[in-house]
Structure formats: C-alpha cells, structure tokens
Short mmCIF file of C-alpha atoms in Angstrom, two decimals:
data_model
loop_
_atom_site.label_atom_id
_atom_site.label_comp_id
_atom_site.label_asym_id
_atom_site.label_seq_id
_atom_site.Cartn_x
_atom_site.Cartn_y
_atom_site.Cartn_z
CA UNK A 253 -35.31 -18.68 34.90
CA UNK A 254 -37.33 -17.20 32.02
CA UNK A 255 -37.82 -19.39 28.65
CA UNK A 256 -36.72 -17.90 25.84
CA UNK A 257 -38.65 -18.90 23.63
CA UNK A 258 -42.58 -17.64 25.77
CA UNK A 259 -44.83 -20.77 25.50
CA UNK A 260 -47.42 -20.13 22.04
CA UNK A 261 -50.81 -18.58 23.08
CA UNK A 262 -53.50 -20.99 24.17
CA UNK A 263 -51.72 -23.21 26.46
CA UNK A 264 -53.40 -24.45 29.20
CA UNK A 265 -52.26 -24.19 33.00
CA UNK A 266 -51.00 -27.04 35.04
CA UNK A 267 -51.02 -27.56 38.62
CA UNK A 268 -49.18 -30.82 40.19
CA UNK A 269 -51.36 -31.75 43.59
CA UNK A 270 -49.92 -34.18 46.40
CA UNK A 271 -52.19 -35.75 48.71
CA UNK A 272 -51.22 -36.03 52.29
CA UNK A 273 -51.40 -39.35 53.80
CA UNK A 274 -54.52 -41.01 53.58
CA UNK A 275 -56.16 -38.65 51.30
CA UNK A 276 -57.29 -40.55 47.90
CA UNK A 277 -58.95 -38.95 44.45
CA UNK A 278 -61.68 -40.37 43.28
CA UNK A 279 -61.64 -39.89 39.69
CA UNK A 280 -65.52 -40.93 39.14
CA UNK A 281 -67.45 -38.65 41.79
CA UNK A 282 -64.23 -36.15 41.26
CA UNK A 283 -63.74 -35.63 44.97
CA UNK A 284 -61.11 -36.65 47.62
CA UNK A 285 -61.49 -38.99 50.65
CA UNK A 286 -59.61 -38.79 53.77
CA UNK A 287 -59.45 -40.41 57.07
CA UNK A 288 -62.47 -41.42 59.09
CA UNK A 289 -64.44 -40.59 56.25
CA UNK A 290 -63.58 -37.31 55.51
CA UNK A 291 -64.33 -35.89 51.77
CA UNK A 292 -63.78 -32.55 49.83
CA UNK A 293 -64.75 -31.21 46.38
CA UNK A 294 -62.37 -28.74 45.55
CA UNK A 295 -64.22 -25.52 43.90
CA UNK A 296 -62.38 -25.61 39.93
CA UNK A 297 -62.61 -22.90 37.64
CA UNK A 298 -65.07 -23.46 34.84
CA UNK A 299 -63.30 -26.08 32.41
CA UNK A 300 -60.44 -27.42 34.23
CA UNK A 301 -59.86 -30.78 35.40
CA UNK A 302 -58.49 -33.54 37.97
CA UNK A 303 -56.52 -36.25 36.45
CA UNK A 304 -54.53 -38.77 38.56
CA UNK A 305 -50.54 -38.43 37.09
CA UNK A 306 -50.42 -42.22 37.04
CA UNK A 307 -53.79 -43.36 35.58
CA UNK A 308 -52.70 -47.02 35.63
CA UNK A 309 -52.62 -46.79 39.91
CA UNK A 310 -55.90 -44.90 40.72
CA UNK A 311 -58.51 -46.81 42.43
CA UNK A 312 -56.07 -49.87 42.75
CA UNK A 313 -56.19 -50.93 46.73
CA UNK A 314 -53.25 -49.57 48.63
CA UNK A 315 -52.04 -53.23 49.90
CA UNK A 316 -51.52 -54.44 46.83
CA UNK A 317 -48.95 -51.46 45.79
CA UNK A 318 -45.11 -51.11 46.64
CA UNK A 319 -44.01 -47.97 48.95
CA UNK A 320 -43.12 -46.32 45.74
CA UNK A 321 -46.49 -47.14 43.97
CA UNK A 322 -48.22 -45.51 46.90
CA UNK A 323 -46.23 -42.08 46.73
CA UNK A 324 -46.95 -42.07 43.30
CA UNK A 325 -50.54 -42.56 43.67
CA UNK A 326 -51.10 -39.78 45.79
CA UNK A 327 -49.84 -36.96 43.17
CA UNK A 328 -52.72 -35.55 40.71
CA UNK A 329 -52.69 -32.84 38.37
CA UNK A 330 -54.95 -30.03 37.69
CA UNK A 331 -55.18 -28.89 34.15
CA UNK A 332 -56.70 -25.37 34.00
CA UNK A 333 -58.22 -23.67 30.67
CA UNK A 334 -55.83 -20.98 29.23
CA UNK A 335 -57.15 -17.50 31.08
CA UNK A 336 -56.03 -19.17 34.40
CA UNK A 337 -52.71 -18.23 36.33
CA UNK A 338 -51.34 -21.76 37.51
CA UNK A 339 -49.36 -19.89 39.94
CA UNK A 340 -52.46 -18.50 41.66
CA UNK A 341 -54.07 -21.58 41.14
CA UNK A 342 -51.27 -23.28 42.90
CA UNK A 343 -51.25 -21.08 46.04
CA UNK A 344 -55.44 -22.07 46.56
CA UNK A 345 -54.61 -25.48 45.91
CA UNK A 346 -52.06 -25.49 49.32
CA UNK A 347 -54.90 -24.38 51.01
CA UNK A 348 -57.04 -28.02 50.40
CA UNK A 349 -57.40 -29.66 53.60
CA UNK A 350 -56.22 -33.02 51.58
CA UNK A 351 -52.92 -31.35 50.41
CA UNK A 352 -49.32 -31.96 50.51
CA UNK A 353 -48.53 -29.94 48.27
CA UNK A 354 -49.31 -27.82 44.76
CA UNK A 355 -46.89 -26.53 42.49
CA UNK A 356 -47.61 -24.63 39.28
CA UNK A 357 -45.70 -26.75 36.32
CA UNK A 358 -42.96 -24.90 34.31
CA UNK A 359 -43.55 -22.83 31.42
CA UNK A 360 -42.79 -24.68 28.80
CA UNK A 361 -40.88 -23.09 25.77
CA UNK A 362 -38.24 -23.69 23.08
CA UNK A 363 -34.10 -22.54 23.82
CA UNK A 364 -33.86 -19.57 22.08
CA UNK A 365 -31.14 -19.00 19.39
#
C-alpha cells in the first residue's frame, strides 16, 4: 500500500534488526556477541546508527528478565541518514550472521484527502 500523502524530504531510513538466540548488542563497543564468544561489527553506511528498541533492557542480565523481556531485548533498530534505501539496507542486514531478521519500517505519511 502506497501513502498518500509521500513522507516530507529528509527523513531518515529505518531498519528493525532481530537477533537470533544468543546474539546480544552491545551498545558501547557497537558490536554483537554470540555464542562461544562469537562477535561481529556490522559495516554501516557513513552516519547511521544502532540503537536497542527498548533502551531500558540493554545490557540488563538475561536471568533477571521475563520470556517476554528477553524477545524484546533482542530487536534493535538501524537508523540510516536520508540518501539510504531501508529496503536495500534491510536485505544486507538478513545477511548478518547474528540475524533473525531485518525489515525496512513503513513509510510514514499523512491519509490523503
């Protein structure tokens, strides 16, 4: 479904990540861990950015979190500067040996009239 309203100029992409099991972000060194010590840096387009969707769970210890908690901390987003497709973006990101998942987020837009 198109918008029909197109989102204004200068909007910036978004890509919503989720890690596999046992994959974690670390928002500091901006990398992902992974079983028996596994990391990778994902290679980002000049600009963008890795932020954890739930701020309030990354780092916290996995024991101490509900089932739910957990799911939720293992979803990120990538927030890409305005000359990048998030689709294309999205398709690399499926690629990452620590993801689920990547889906480019919907344009956003106003109903027309």
């Amino acid at each position: 479904m198109q918008p029909s309203v197109p989102p204004p100029p200068g909007m910036p992409g978004l890509v919503s990540v989720k890690l596999k099991p046992g994959w974690a972000f670390d928002a500091k060194a901006q990398c992902f861990t992974g079983p028996k010590g596994a990391t990778f840096t994902p290679d980002l387009p000049a600009g963008a950015r890795l932020t954890p969707t739930v701020p309030q769970l990354a780092g916290k210890p996995p024991g101490t979190l509900s089932a739910a908690e957990r799911d939720l901390q293992r979803y990120l987003q990538v927030i890409l500067p305005v000359d990048h497709d998030a689709a294309a973006f999205a398709a690399d990101a499926r690629r990452w040996p620590c993801a689920a998942s990547a889906d480019a987020g919907p344009a956003v837009s106003l109903p027309g009239s």
